[in-house]
Each structure stands twice: as C-alpha cells, then as structure tokens.
C-alpha cells in the first residue's frame, strides 16, 4: 500500500515535468499587442489605417520576428476616459506585450499605473501631455512630439512676430492645462501677457460663443487655440459669425488643425475660406516612398467605402509605433528570451471580486522589452525614430502652415535644435551649422481679411470698451489737470498734451477720463499708479512724475515735461555791492531809457539845426552837441537853449518823463539800500538738510517720501501744504513764527507759483532730474506708440504751443532764481514813454511838412528865374544845378528867407547862386556873413575878413577865374 502511493507520486511528478518540457519546446507563433483609441475620430481614423498597414507589413516581412505573427487586438475608447480605461483593462487579460496608444492623454495617464504594475510598455502615438514623461510613469513612451516642444514652437512664433500678449484658448483637461503650464514656463524667460480662457471638455456652441464674446472686450487680438481636432473647427465657425476673422485679428493653432485638414481630402471651400489667414503647426514628416504607398492604400480603402476620411500625420506616427514595438520584440526574442506571464492570485482575486475584470498577468520580460524600446534607433516614415532619456521622441519638428486662398501652404519649419527656419529640418546640418548662423525667418504669410501686412495683434480699446484713463482730480495747480465741477469737463495742460499726442498715433484710441480724488485735496499719485497696475484703470494721464518705485509696477511714456525738485525760499537781496545802483531798473527799463536819450537828442538837433547857431558847425561839433544836450537834461540846465517852438514842446514832455523816472529810481534805490529784506540761511539742499528747519511740501506728492527715504530727513520736520496760498503764508511767516524755512516741490508747480509772486525765488541747483509721463499697464504696447507721438509732438513745436496756451497768456517768464520786489519794470512806465514818443514824432512830422513846403516854393521860384535867363553864359548854366532836398534842409532859416526876398528882384541867376555858395562856405569856416558884403565893388571888405590863401582857394573852387569871369551886375559893377 505504501509502495503504491510512492509510485503514484513519482508518476505524477514525471507527468508534470514532461508536460512543462513540452510546453517550453513548443515554438512561439503569435505575439499579442493591443491598441486603444477612438476609431471614428480625426486622429483615430488615420491611426487605424497606419496600425493595420504596419501589422500587414511586419507579418509579411520575413526579416523580422521570423515567422512569428504579430497579433493586433484593437479596442474603441469612444472618446471616453472611463470607457477607454475599461477597454484597456480588459485587453490586458489577453497577455499583450505592449499597448499602442491611447490617443488621449487623460486615458494614458489613467492606464499608465496599470501598465506599470503589469510591466507592459505603453507606447503612444498621440498623447502629447508633457507630464506623462515624468518618473511616475516609467513604462510610458511617446512616439509623437510632446506639447513641451509644441509650446516652444508657439512661443517662438509669437516672439518672431513680436507680439507682446495673446489669448490662450484650451480644453480644460490634463492635456490642455499641462500644455498651458509649459507655455507659461517657456515664456518666463521672455515675458508675455497671457489671458487664459479654458473650455469644457465637451463645450457646446453657446459656451464657445460666450468665451469668445468676452475676449472681444480685451485689447489683445492674438489667439492661440489648443483644442481637440474633432471640435476645433466649431471655434472658427463661431469666430467668423462674431466677425473675429477680420483684419487686426491673429489666429494661431497647435497641430490639431492640420490633423483636421489633412484628414479631409475634399475640404469644402466654405471651411477653407473661414480659416483664411490662420497659422498652425503640423508634425513634420519627411517625404518617403513608403509614405506614398500608405497614402495610396488609404485612398483604395476610401474607394471601397470602408472609411471616409483622409490620412494625417498621426497615422504615420502610429505606423512607426507598431514597427518600434515589433523591432523591440524581435531583439528580445533574439536573446532567447521567452514571452511569459505570471499570474498573481492574491492581487487578482481582489480585482475579480470588485471589478469583475478577470485575471490580469504580469509580463515577466516587460522591463527587458522596455529597455529594448528605449534603445530604438531606426528611420521610419516620420524620420529618425529614437528616444531621449525622458522617453520622448528626439529632434521634434513641425511645419508652419498658413491657410491662404483656400489652400494650405507651408511658410516655414520649426525644430527643437534649429528653431524657426525656411529650410526643412532634415536638410540642416545640426553638427556644423550653429544656431546663430541659421536664417531664422518665415515666408510671407497671409492674414485674416486677406491682409498681407502683419497685424499689430492688439487694439488699444473699442467703442464697447473704451480705454479707462484715471486722472488726478486736483484741488490746486488746476492748470495742469482737474475736473470742472460745474460742467464736469476734464481739462488742463496734461489733458491737452495727451489728446494732441493721440493725433500722431496711427489708430483710433476710444477712451474716457475717470477722475481720481474728491477735488477738495490733491490725491495720492502713488495710489493712482498702483490702480493702473492692478487693472482698475487702463492708463493714467496727468502730472505724474516718473520715479523708480512707480516704474517697477507700471510702464511710463517718454517724458513730455521736464521736471525736478527745487527749493523755494523768501527773497534774499543784498543791500550792498559795486553794481547795486543798477538794481532799481530791469535790463529792459535801462535799454529803453538809453534809447530815448539818443532819440530825443537827434530830434532836438533836427528841429534846432536851421535856426540855432549852437547846433551848427562842423559835423563832429554838432554830434557832440547833440549827445551832451540830451544827457545833460538829467543833471542840470542845458548850456544850449532851444529856440524853436517844436523843440521846446518836445523838451517839456521829455523833462516830465525824466522827472518821473529819476524820482522813481531814487525811491527804489533808497528802498534797496535801506529797507530790511527777508533773508534765509538756506543756500541749497546740503544746508537745508543740516539746518533742522521745517520744510514744506505739496500734499499728495512723492516729495515727502523722497525726503524721508532718500535724504533721511526726519518726518517731524516736514509740513504738508495744501495750496499755493499755504506756500506763500508759511514762507512769509518763517520757521520762528510757525512757518517753514523752505518749500521743496517740482519745478512746473514752482514756476506757476512764482509767476505772480515776486517775493520768493529758487535757491540752489535742481535736486533731481526727471519728468512727467503718462502711465500704462505693464507691457502695454500703447506706451511705446504714445512715446513716439510725444516725440513727434515736441519736434513739430506743438508741445511748446500747448504750454504757451496754458502758462504764457501774459508772456512766458522762466523760473526766477532771484526776485526783486523793489525793481522797476518797463510795464510801470510804458504809458509815459508812449506819450513822449508820440509828442516827439508829431513834432518831427510837423517840421518835415513845413520844410517840404519851403522846398517846393524854392524849386518853383528857381524854375521861374531859369526861364527868364535862358541865354545865360555857360558858367551861369552850371550854376543852375538843382539842389537836393537835403542840401536845402541844411541851410539856415535866415538864408532861406533872404533867398526868397532876392528872388523877388534878382540881379542874375549867377549872382544868386554865388551868394548861396558863399554863405555855405563862410558857415563852414565859421565866419559871420555880415563880415563879407554882397556888393564887393560898392563896399570895402570888413576888417575881420581873413586874407588867407585858404579862403582864396575856396572862392576859386566856387567861382573859377572870378576876377575875369564874374558876371556883371545890373549897375555894371564887377565882383572882385
């Protein structure tokens, strides 16, 4: 009995050993692989064709697997994460060595845990979520490009076209969120403003329309769409309806659009027309003969009516995925590795009771197959197939496509090693040509609205949402900016500059001004800038100083007004000095007074020259007499008297003007020399800091924080002043009477303060040098355009005209460094100068009219005499020369009267001419005419007659050959 039992045990062991030996010796005939994806989707349809083509090619290729058939088990996930995960769990029961797919990143994330537990490699041709490459999913390999590369391509496109902000529309799932996250990481090095707008996984038309409607209110017009290819075209259909496919709009897409377009061999014209100007990415697949064969096979299947869509690049990636798995299995088998699975009873009993999923087995050689897959290196339909350490495809590349004229055009390429280029990646020698040497450019693209010029990618504002501009509602210095409380009109110098600059901006900027502050006190400008940074306002316009703390949170335009801090103190005038006598008059007053001295002297000489011997003689003597006569009226009675009535009339008014000027000068000089002036020990910022005296500054200004933070002035010394009247009052009181020693404020305010106050002035140098600018949100492109407009405004001179309009109504005056309250200005005496000038001009006109009338009478008499003595000798005819008006006006009044008397009974024309010439000659040599009688033959020469050769020569020059050629008188007497 005992021996029989032993025999039975022995037989049983032998049978089991032989059975195991039989099983191991049986040749492997089939290797199972699984594929899970949505069969009727844009990607799944092409993938199904590619996978089936790869299975056929592998099973018909004797060089691989050597008679072992690759068996494909496909499951349809039906666009459901739950369904897809369940289908994969079910197919894992059938001892598959690898899973091809899935196409959904969400399904891949879920089943990666199961694949890792069962050691089954998961090779996806469509899951692009970058996070799947983490160490959390060691059995996941990606055959297609990761979204990390695709987002890098999108970032390079945005940077290439120099857009500063864009709107990112994505599906709110793992793939969309993680793609957005990677894009933000890439843009961290080159910051852009991104507005994220997520869509539900199965968004309907109303949801999409609502999202797009809200983005229309943004200034940004650049859209990046990262959605699923099955529903992405609905976004453009709605955008077309909302008139968002027009000029100024930019639409960029990830590779989903190319997948949709390539899958439709006969895309209708309306769809392509709707996509006019869209730029997208497509996975780059080089041209191979085998690729053409697969496309031909796809067309034949379509002709048979089995499928109705074309082939996109995801199908080629699926084809290469199957080949990568087959090559890895082949390498595993070449090492005599068995394909075996182990059943874990404890684990599967729990799963069977809870999920009814049957028995799941662990792939014993899964880790070895994973290593073989990581070492994959072959050239497939999609190019070089190789994995990096993160199990991603190496050297990702994309085509940059552009829809233009209902056609899809390639305008360039992008690759992970060369960036943007017009040369296909496979033609670039990445080992010999550096990135800096590459030609990073794209071909000219067409844009929505069939525009050829690159859109700006943004609009400043729209009529529906105008630019919200905050303005400081000032209570003081309202000339710069404020709100009129009566009409609620926003006005001021800053507003005019802003409106004028917008005329140079090459597009419309709808805007509305929003007052900031109650108008009873000046608001905080730091708070106003902060509200722009926090998007409460889109911009701020006003007298806002550009300082470091503000530029850290907002952008400023080019300064439109020079600015800086200055110190204002009461005047401090010295009461002594070598030139103190010049202080009573301004430079203009001194200049006009000196000019009147010269004019009065000249006019008196003209009026007195013909009748007053004191104003006659050689030119030098007459000039000296004229100058001394005018200036001597200031100090004493003139030694030279005026004879003419007109001259005396001018002198009366002139002496009255001199009396007023001299008395005013005396009073002003006395005041300067004797009256105690206000004084201050402040000479500049150094003395102000060291003095410990109170300092005033304007409420709402940055000056207070600057004095305490930058100059370390104690806050207890600072006094807040609300208005220019406060400035005046506190400065006048002084530090000993509850006032301040100085006021520190910005130069434009100080200029306005000093424009109508003469008792204060600027001391020392300007403390800071900055300016006023307009504020915009960080990164706003409008800031640059307005800056350019301000420069053009300045170059055209319009900026100065605006300043003159507001601050130079009565004439511009620069900020005074010294203000003299006792100085006399021309404005105080212009009436007297006008009276004196009018009287002087009137007298001169009367004189000229009188003289002209005499000259006319003289010429008339001369013409009459010439007609009576027409037969005179040649000497007589020479004497008939017509005298000019200036020769006539130079004659003495007495000689002119005698001449008129002689004309009534003239002895001869020649004798009359002789008398005139003789009179002029004697006047030149300062001899009285009475000493030289007219009738030389009838009267002896006077004793005073100088017997000089000079006189003889002069007479000879007047009457050549006088002894023999002098004409006879009527009585027959010859002139000697």
Tab-separated table of C-alpha atoms in Angstrom, residues 243-626:
chain	number	residue	atom	x	y	z
A	243	UNK	CA	-16.715	88.966	-37.015
A	244	UNK	CA	-13.480	87.918	-35.341
A	245	UNK	CA	-11.869	86.577	-38.522
A	246	UNK	CA	-11.227	90.071	-39.884
A	247	UNK	CA	-8.166	92.283	-40.151
A	248	UNK	CA	-6.266	93.042	-36.936
A	249	UNK	CA	-7.063	89.525	-35.652
A	250	UNK	CA	-4.399	86.808	-35.451
A	251	UNK	CA	-5.171	83.108	-35.041
A	252	UNK	CA	-2.520	80.519	-34.214
A	253	UNK	CA	-3.285	76.827	-33.674
A	254	UNK	CA	-1.438	73.796	-32.442
A	255	UNK	CA	-1.240	70.664	-34.603
A	256	UNK	CA	-4.924	69.767	-34.196
A	257	UNK	CA	-5.907	71.980	-37.155
A	258	UNK	CA	-3.504	70.324	-39.572
A	259	UNK	CA	-4.806	66.938	-38.424
A	260	UNK	CA	-8.343	68.024	-39.256
A	261	UNK	CA	-7.401	69.468	-42.631
A	262	UNK	CA	-5.239	66.523	-43.685
A	263	UNK	CA	-7.960	64.080	-42.741
A	264	UNK	CA	-10.373	65.737	-45.171
A	265	UNK	CA	-9.214	65.109	-48.703
A	266	UNK	CA	-12.085	67.139	-50.056
A	267	UNK	CA	-12.349	70.039	-47.601
A	268	UNK	CA	-15.189	72.280	-48.753
A	269	UNK	CA	-14.462	75.820	-49.894
A	270	UNK	CA	-16.516	77.469	-47.181
A	271	UNK	CA	-14.403	75.870	-44.442
A	272	UNK	CA	-11.122	76.914	-46.020
A	273	UNK	CA	-12.483	80.388	-46.658
A	274	UNK	CA	-13.476	80.575	-42.990
A	275	UNK	CA	-9.886	79.736	-41.999
A	276	UNK	CA	-8.314	82.441	-44.194
A	277	UNK	CA	-5.107	83.738	-42.602
A	278	UNK	CA	-4.860	81.121	-39.838
A	279	UNK	CA	-1.336	79.958	-38.963
A	280	UNK	CA	-0.859	76.489	-37.475
A	281	UNK	CA	1.609	73.718	-36.750
A	282	UNK	CA	1.827	70.257	-38.299
A	283	UNK	CA	4.163	67.438	-37.207
A	284	UNK	CA	6.950	67.386	-39.734
A	285	UNK	CA	7.090	64.143	-41.718
A	286	UNK	CA	9.755	63.856	-44.449
A	287	UNK	CA	8.771	62.575	-47.865
A	288	UNK	CA	9.396	58.830	-48.331
A	289	UNK	CA	8.256	56.354	-50.985
A	290	UNK	CA	6.797	54.123	-48.288
A	291	UNK	CA	4.735	57.069	-47.061
A	292	UNK	CA	3.263	57.471	-50.529
A	293	UNK	CA	2.403	53.782	-50.601
A	294	UNK	CA	0.466	54.027	-47.357
A	295	UNK	CA	-1.413	57.082	-48.650
A	296	UNK	CA	-2.296	55.122	-51.772
A	297	UNK	CA	-3.515	52.242	-49.632
A	298	UNK	CA	-5.658	54.699	-47.669
A	299	UNK	CA	-7.210	56.001	-50.875
A	300	UNK	CA	-8.026	52.495	-52.024
A	301	UNK	CA	-9.750	51.792	-48.721
A	302	UNK	CA	-11.733	55.011	-49.123
A	303	UNK	CA	-12.805	53.944	-52.622
A	304	UNK	CA	-14.098	50.694	-51.188
A	305	UNK	CA	-16.248	52.762	-48.810
A	306	UNK	CA	-14.730	51.399	-45.644
A	307	UNK	CA	-13.584	54.842	-44.419
A	308	UNK	CA	-14.468	58.378	-45.424
A	309	UNK	CA	-11.544	60.419	-44.135
A	310	UNK	CA	-8.016	61.035	-45.323
A	311	UNK	CA	-4.669	60.349	-43.715
A	312	UNK	CA	-2.987	62.780	-41.330
A	313	UNK	CA	0.459	62.590	-39.804
A	314	UNK	CA	-0.788	60.841	-36.671
A	315	UNK	CA	-1.358	57.795	-38.892
A	316	UNK	CA	2.322	57.761	-39.843
A	317	UNK	CA	3.339	58.052	-36.187
A	318	UNK	CA	1.026	55.097	-35.417
A	319	UNK	CA	2.684	53.131	-38.226
A	320	UNK	CA	6.153	53.775	-36.802
A	321	UNK	CA	4.920	52.943	-33.299
A	322	UNK	CA	3.944	49.411	-34.321
A	323	UNK	CA	7.284	48.958	-36.044
A	324	UNK	CA	9.156	50.164	-32.947
A	325	UNK	CA	7.329	47.573	-30.811
A	326	UNK	CA	7.936	44.832	-33.364
A	327	UNK	CA	11.676	45.603	-33.527
A	328	UNK	CA	11.953	45.590	-29.733
A	329	UNK	CA	10.129	42.219	-29.508
A	330	UNK	CA	12.399	40.853	-32.212
A	331	UNK	CA	15.507	41.943	-30.276
A	332	UNK	CA	14.081	40.352	-27.139
A	333	UNK	CA	13.484	37.040	-28.875
A	334	UNK	CA	16.935	37.091	-30.444
A	335	UNK	CA	18.329	36.898	-26.932
A	336	UNK	CA	16.312	33.684	-26.357
A	337	UNK	CA	14.004	35.451	-24.022
A	338	UNK	CA	10.653	33.788	-23.584
A	339	UNK	CA	7.381	35.638	-23.701
A	340	UNK	CA	5.844	34.581	-20.407
A	341	UNK	CA	3.309	35.983	-17.993
A	342	UNK	CA	2.817	35.330	-14.273
A	343	UNK	CA	-0.489	35.279	-12.504
A	344	UNK	CA	-0.674	36.985	-9.076
A	345	UNK	CA	-3.517	35.167	-7.366
A	346	UNK	CA	-3.808	37.465	-4.325
A	347	UNK	CA	-3.937	40.627	-6.400
A	348	UNK	CA	-6.335	39.350	-8.990
A	349	UNK	CA	-8.734	37.825	-6.510
A	350	UNK	CA	-9.417	41.303	-5.139
A	351	UNK	CA	-9.819	42.780	-8.614
A	352	UNK	CA	-12.094	39.962	-9.741
A	353	UNK	CA	-14.450	40.316	-6.871
A	354	UNK	CA	-14.632	44.115	-7.095
A	355	UNK	CA	-14.341	44.953	-10.799
A	356	UNK	CA	-15.103	41.613	-12.495
A	357	UNK	CA	-12.135	42.174	-14.821
A	358	UNK	CA	-10.973	38.591	-14.853
A	359	UNK	CA	-7.363	37.545	-14.484
A	360	UNK	CA	-4.524	40.026	-15.055
A	361	UNK	CA	-0.996	38.642	-15.574
A	362	UNK	CA	2.341	40.337	-15.179
A	363	UNK	CA	4.601	40.363	-18.240
A	364	UNK	CA	7.756	38.689	-16.972
A	365	UNK	CA	10.027	40.278	-19.590
A	366	UNK	CA	8.277	43.659	-19.615
A	367	UNK	CA	11.252	45.504	-18.143
A	368	UNK	CA	13.587	43.986	-20.745
A	369	UNK	CA	11.214	44.918	-23.558
A	370	UNK	CA	11.076	48.463	-22.151
A	371	UNK	CA	14.856	48.709	-22.339
A	372	UNK	CA	14.808	47.467	-25.924
A	373	UNK	CA	12.232	50.148	-26.772
A	374	UNK	CA	14.364	52.850	-25.191
A	375	UNK	CA	17.249	51.734	-27.431
A	376	UNK	CA	15.147	52.036	-30.581
A	377	UNK	CA	17.035	53.654	-33.438
A	378	UNK	CA	15.738	53.342	-36.991
A	379	UNK	CA	14.451	55.547	-39.813
A	380	UNK	CA	10.716	55.328	-40.167
A	381	UNK	CA	8.052	57.193	-42.093
A	382	UNK	CA	8.293	60.078	-39.626
A	383	UNK	CA	12.061	60.306	-39.787
A	384	UNK	CA	14.620	59.173	-37.278
A	385	UNK	CA	12.915	57.156	-34.520
A	386	UNK	CA	14.845	57.491	-31.289
A	387	UNK	CA	14.010	58.282	-27.654
A	388	UNK	CA	15.668	60.668	-25.232
A	389	UNK	CA	16.225	59.895	-21.518
A	390	UNK	CA	12.696	61.132	-20.737
A	391	UNK	CA	11.298	58.584	-23.255
A	392	UNK	CA	10.250	61.337	-25.643
A	393	UNK	CA	10.925	61.460	-29.369
A	394	UNK	CA	14.219	63.218	-30.133
A	395	UNK	CA	14.522	66.185	-32.503
A	396	UNK	CA	10.915	67.209	-32.703
A	397	UNK	CA	9.985	69.226	-35.765
A	398	UNK	CA	6.902	70.996	-37.115
A	399	UNK	CA	5.758	72.515	-40.374
A	400	UNK	CA	4.444	76.080	-40.045
A	401	UNK	CA	1.349	76.184	-42.244
A	402	UNK	CA	-0.774	79.103	-43.408
A	403	UNK	CA	-4.266	78.924	-44.928
A	404	UNK	CA	-4.362	81.307	-47.883
A	405	UNK	CA	-6.708	81.439	-50.864
A	406	UNK	CA	-8.411	78.197	-49.797
A	407	UNK	CA	-5.113	76.321	-49.780
A	408	UNK	CA	-2.732	75.080	-47.100
A	409	UNK	CA	0.771	76.481	-47.624
A	410	UNK	CA	3.987	75.763	-45.757
A	411	UNK	CA	5.693	79.069	-44.843
A	412	UNK	CA	8.498	77.564	-42.777
A	413	UNK	CA	9.608	74.991	-40.249
A	414	UNK	CA	10.419	74.713	-36.579
A	415	UNK	CA	12.657	72.150	-34.940
A	416	UNK	CA	13.936	71.693	-31.412
A	417	UNK	CA	17.573	72.139	-32.473
A	418	UNK	CA	17.285	74.906	-35.089
A	419	UNK	CA	14.155	76.879	-34.184
A	420	UNK	CA	12.356	78.761	-36.966
A	421	UNK	CA	13.713	78.351	-40.472
A	422	UNK	CA	12.638	78.179	-44.105
A	423	UNK	CA	14.812	75.099	-44.618
A	424	UNK	CA	13.416	71.638	-43.787
A	425	UNK	CA	14.983	70.222	-40.605
A	426	UNK	CA	16.446	67.140	-42.318
A	427	UNK	CA	18.462	69.416	-44.630
A	428	UNK	CA	20.024	71.372	-41.807
A	429	UNK	CA	23.390	70.122	-40.649
A	430	UNK	CA	22.973	70.498	-36.936
A	431	UNK	CA	26.564	69.462	-36.267
A	432	UNK	CA	28.340	72.024	-38.456
A	433	UNK	CA	25.965	74.967	-38.550
A	434	UNK	CA	25.437	76.866	-35.337
A	435	UNK	CA	22.112	78.323	-34.339
A	436	UNK	CA	23.416	81.890	-34.653
A	437	UNK	CA	24.323	81.274	-38.309
A	438	UNK	CA	20.879	79.976	-39.273
A	439	UNK	CA	18.420	82.132	-41.115
A	440	UNK	CA	15.573	82.372	-38.602
A	441	UNK	CA	12.728	83.601	-40.745
A	442	UNK	CA	9.459	82.559	-42.343
A	443	UNK	CA	7.951	83.202	-45.742
A	444	UNK	CA	5.397	85.987	-46.013
A	445	UNK	CA	2.087	84.938	-44.538
A	446	UNK	CA	-1.477	85.893	-45.365
A	447	UNK	CA	-3.661	87.092	-42.506
A	448	UNK	CA	-7.399	87.244	-41.801
A	449	UNK	CA	-9.144	89.651	-44.120
A	450	UNK	CA	-6.550	88.707	-46.790
A	451	UNK	CA	-4.159	91.246	-45.299
A	452	UNK	CA	-0.509	90.937	-46.293
A	453	UNK	CA	0.927	93.199	-43.596
A	454	UNK	CA	1.500	91.661	-40.201
A	455	UNK	CA	-1.280	92.735	-37.805
A	456	UNK	CA	-0.346	94.625	-34.646
A	457	UNK	CA	-2.070	91.886	-32.688
A	458	UNK	CA	-3.908	94.244	-30.376
A	459	UNK	CA	-6.194	97.252	-30.293
A	460	UNK	CA	-5.942	99.928	-27.653
A	461	UNK	CA	-9.661	99.961	-26.996
A	462	UNK	CA	-13.018	99.540	-28.629
A	463	UNK	CA	-16.177	101.592	-28.637
A	464	UNK	CA	-17.798	98.939	-26.482
A	465	UNK	CA	-14.929	99.097	-24.006
A	466	UNK	CA	-13.064	102.411	-24.252
A	467	UNK	CA	-9.750	102.911	-22.537
A	468	UNK	CA	-10.284	103.669	-18.849
A	469	UNK	CA	-7.969	106.567	-18.061
A	470	UNK	CA	-7.614	107.763	-14.493
A	471	UNK	CA	-6.833	111.444	-13.992
A	472	UNK	CA	-5.891	113.147	-10.701
A	473	UNK	CA	-8.725	115.435	-9.669
A	474	UNK	CA	-6.513	118.221	-8.326
A	475	UNK	CA	-7.601	120.930	-5.930
A	476	UNK	CA	-4.550	123.151	-6.511
A	477	UNK	CA	-2.479	123.961	-9.570
A	478	UNK	CA	-5.579	123.077	-11.564
A	479	UNK	CA	-3.991	124.442	-14.722
A	480	UNK	CA	-2.310	121.050	-15.146
A	481	UNK	CA	-5.300	118.737	-14.761
A	482	UNK	CA	-8.618	118.722	-12.941
A	483	UNK	CA	-12.347	118.243	-13.349
A	484	UNK	CA	-14.548	121.291	-13.732
A	485	UNK	CA	-17.156	120.760	-11.026
A	486	UNK	CA	-19.707	122.821	-12.900
A	487	UNK	CA	-19.537	121.214	-16.339
A	488	UNK	CA	-17.720	118.003	-15.260
A	489	UNK	CA	-15.273	118.669	-18.084
A	490	UNK	CA	-11.780	117.214	-17.750
A	491	UNK	CA	-9.318	119.907	-18.724
A	492	UNK	CA	-5.755	121.041	-18.217
A	493	UNK	CA	-2.338	121.163	-19.782
A	494	UNK	CA	-1.748	117.401	-19.355
A	495	UNK	CA	-5.091	116.568	-20.981
A	496	UNK	CA	-4.295	118.742	-23.996
A	497	UNK	CA	-0.881	117.089	-24.394
A	498	UNK	CA	-2.432	113.611	-24.251
A	499	UNK	CA	-5.177	114.433	-26.760
A	500	UNK	CA	-2.651	116.051	-29.087
A	501	UNK	CA	-0.349	113.020	-28.894
A	502	UNK	CA	-3.204	110.705	-29.859
A	503	UNK	CA	-3.383	112.518	-33.197
A	504	UNK	CA	0.043	111.061	-34.004
A	505	UNK	CA	-0.962	107.511	-33.010
A	506	UNK	CA	-1.759	105.615	-36.241
A	507	UNK	CA	-5.018	104.096	-34.969
A	508	UNK	CA	-8.114	105.101	-33.088
A	509	UNK	CA	-7.996	105.001	-29.287
A	510	UNK	CA	-11.511	105.350	-27.801
A	511	UNK	CA	-11.146	106.454	-24.203
A	512	UNK	CA	-12.901	108.044	-21.277
A	513	UNK	CA	-11.407	110.005	-18.390
A	514	UNK	CA	-12.265	108.934	-14.857
A	515	UNK	CA	-11.459	111.458	-12.091
A	516	UNK	CA	-9.488	110.063	-9.166
A	517	UNK	CA	-9.946	112.052	-5.970
A	518	UNK	CA	-12.641	114.242	-4.450
A	519	UNK	CA	-11.355	117.526	-5.890
A	520	UNK	CA	-11.048	119.022	-2.407
A	521	UNK	CA	-7.465	117.917	-1.868
A	522	UNK	CA	-4.812	116.514	-4.175
A	523	UNK	CA	-4.991	112.698	-4.434
A	524	UNK	CA	-2.120	110.265	-3.877
A	525	UNK	CA	-0.266	109.754	-7.122
A	526	UNK	CA	1.348	106.529	-5.881
A	527	UNK	CA	-2.138	105.131	-5.345
A	528	UNK	CA	-3.170	106.196	-8.851
A	529	UNK	CA	-0.219	104.352	-10.407
A	530	UNK	CA	-0.983	101.284	-8.280
A	531	UNK	CA	-4.567	101.242	-9.580
A	532	UNK	CA	-3.230	101.132	-13.134
A	533	UNK	CA	-1.006	98.188	-12.211
A	534	UNK	CA	-3.995	96.386	-10.654
A	535	UNK	CA	-6.147	96.895	-13.780
A	536	UNK	CA	-8.577	99.300	-12.122
A	537	UNK	CA	-7.519	101.790	-14.818
A	538	UNK	CA	-6.014	101.018	-18.206
A	539	UNK	CA	-3.886	104.152	-18.048
A	540	UNK	CA	-3.339	107.336	-16.058
A	541	UNK	CA	-2.897	110.820	-17.514
A	542	UNK	CA	-1.762	113.790	-15.504
A	543	UNK	CA	1.201	115.478	-13.881
A	544	UNK	CA	2.647	112.122	-12.811
A	545	UNK	CA	6.371	112.105	-12.106
A	546	UNK	CA	8.455	109.208	-13.387
A	547	UNK	CA	10.252	107.732	-10.369
A	548	UNK	CA	11.840	104.349	-9.708
A	549	UNK	CA	9.197	102.934	-7.386
A	550	UNK	CA	6.455	103.610	-9.919
A	551	UNK	CA	8.315	102.188	-12.919
A	552	UNK	CA	8.579	98.862	-11.096
A	553	UNK	CA	4.839	98.265	-11.348
A	554	UNK	CA	3.790	100.181	-14.480
A	555	UNK	CA	5.118	101.466	-17.786
A	556	UNK	CA	5.666	105.169	-18.464
A	557	UNK	CA	5.830	107.019	-21.744
A	558	UNK	CA	8.555	109.343	-22.899
A	559	UNK	CA	8.565	112.409	-20.580
A	560	UNK	CA	6.527	115.239	-22.054
A	561	UNK	CA	7.566	117.850	-19.472
A	562	UNK	CA	10.973	118.379	-17.855
A	563	UNK	CA	10.820	118.137	-14.128
A	564	UNK	CA	12.905	118.096	-10.987
A	565	UNK	CA	12.772	119.099	-7.349
A	566	UNK	CA	13.764	122.652	-6.435
A	567	UNK	CA	13.880	124.665	-3.212
A	568	UNK	CA	11.802	127.832	-2.816
A	569	UNK	CA	12.670	130.400	-0.140
A	570	UNK	CA	11.795	134.058	0.548
A	571	UNK	CA	13.935	136.511	-1.380
A	572	UNK	CA	17.319	137.396	-0.015
A	573	UNK	CA	18.629	140.570	-1.677
A	574	UNK	CA	21.974	142.065	-0.795
A	575	UNK	CA	21.873	145.737	0.257
A	576	UNK	CA	25.419	146.497	-0.866
A	577	UNK	CA	27.645	145.881	-3.836
A	578	UNK	CA	29.538	147.656	-6.568
A	579	UNK	CA	26.613	147.436	-9.003
A	580	UNK	CA	23.757	147.980	-6.612
A	581	UNK	CA	22.857	151.213	-8.430
A	582	UNK	CA	21.725	149.135	-11.395
A	583	UNK	CA	19.149	147.151	-9.389
A	584	UNK	CA	16.298	149.723	-9.389
A	585	UNK	CA	15.738	149.184	-13.148
A	586	UNK	CA	15.350	145.966	-15.071
A	587	UNK	CA	17.516	145.415	-18.136
A	588	UNK	CA	14.578	146.278	-20.400
A	589	UNK	CA	13.999	149.519	-18.487
A	590	UNK	CA	17.643	150.540	-18.802
A	591	UNK	CA	17.689	149.775	-22.503
A	592	UNK	CA	14.523	151.714	-23.376
A	593	UNK	CA	15.601	154.746	-21.299
A	594	UNK	CA	19.011	154.905	-23.003
A	595	UNK	CA	17.363	154.615	-26.426
A	596	UNK	CA	15.064	157.559	-25.636
A	597	UNK	CA	18.051	159.724	-24.652
A	598	UNK	CA	19.539	159.186	-28.105
A	599	UNK	CA	16.242	159.695	-29.935
A	600	UNK	CA	15.437	162.934	-28.092
A	601	UNK	CA	18.936	164.312	-28.812
A	602	UNK	CA	18.595	163.512	-32.506
A	603	UNK	CA	15.132	165.038	-32.807
A	604	UNK	CA	16.154	168.261	-30.992
A	605	UNK	CA	19.151	168.606	-33.319
A	606	UNK	CA	16.894	168.255	-36.372
A	607	UNK	CA	14.437	170.843	-35.054
A	608	UNK	CA	17.137	173.387	-34.000
A	609	UNK	CA	19.738	172.972	-36.709
A	610	UNK	CA	18.302	175.608	-39.153
A	611	UNK	CA	17.668	178.344	-36.649
A	612	UNK	CA	20.085	177.761	-33.754
A	613	UNK	CA	23.785	178.516	-34.337
A	614	UNK	CA	24.653	176.323	-31.326
A	615	UNK	CA	23.565	173.314	-33.364
A	616	UNK	CA	25.583	174.268	-36.448
A	617	UNK	CA	29.226	173.976	-37.396
A	618	UNK	CA	31.443	171.031	-38.328
A	619	UNK	CA	29.837	167.550	-38.083
A	620	UNK	CA	31.942	166.496	-35.102
A	621	UNK	CA	30.897	169.545	-33.130
A	622	UNK	CA	27.246	169.023	-33.991
A	623	UNK	CA	27.362	165.322	-32.915
A	624	UNK	CA	28.938	166.159	-29.568
A	625	UNK	CA	26.426	168.956	-29.000
A	626	UNK	CA	23.537	166.609	-29.751
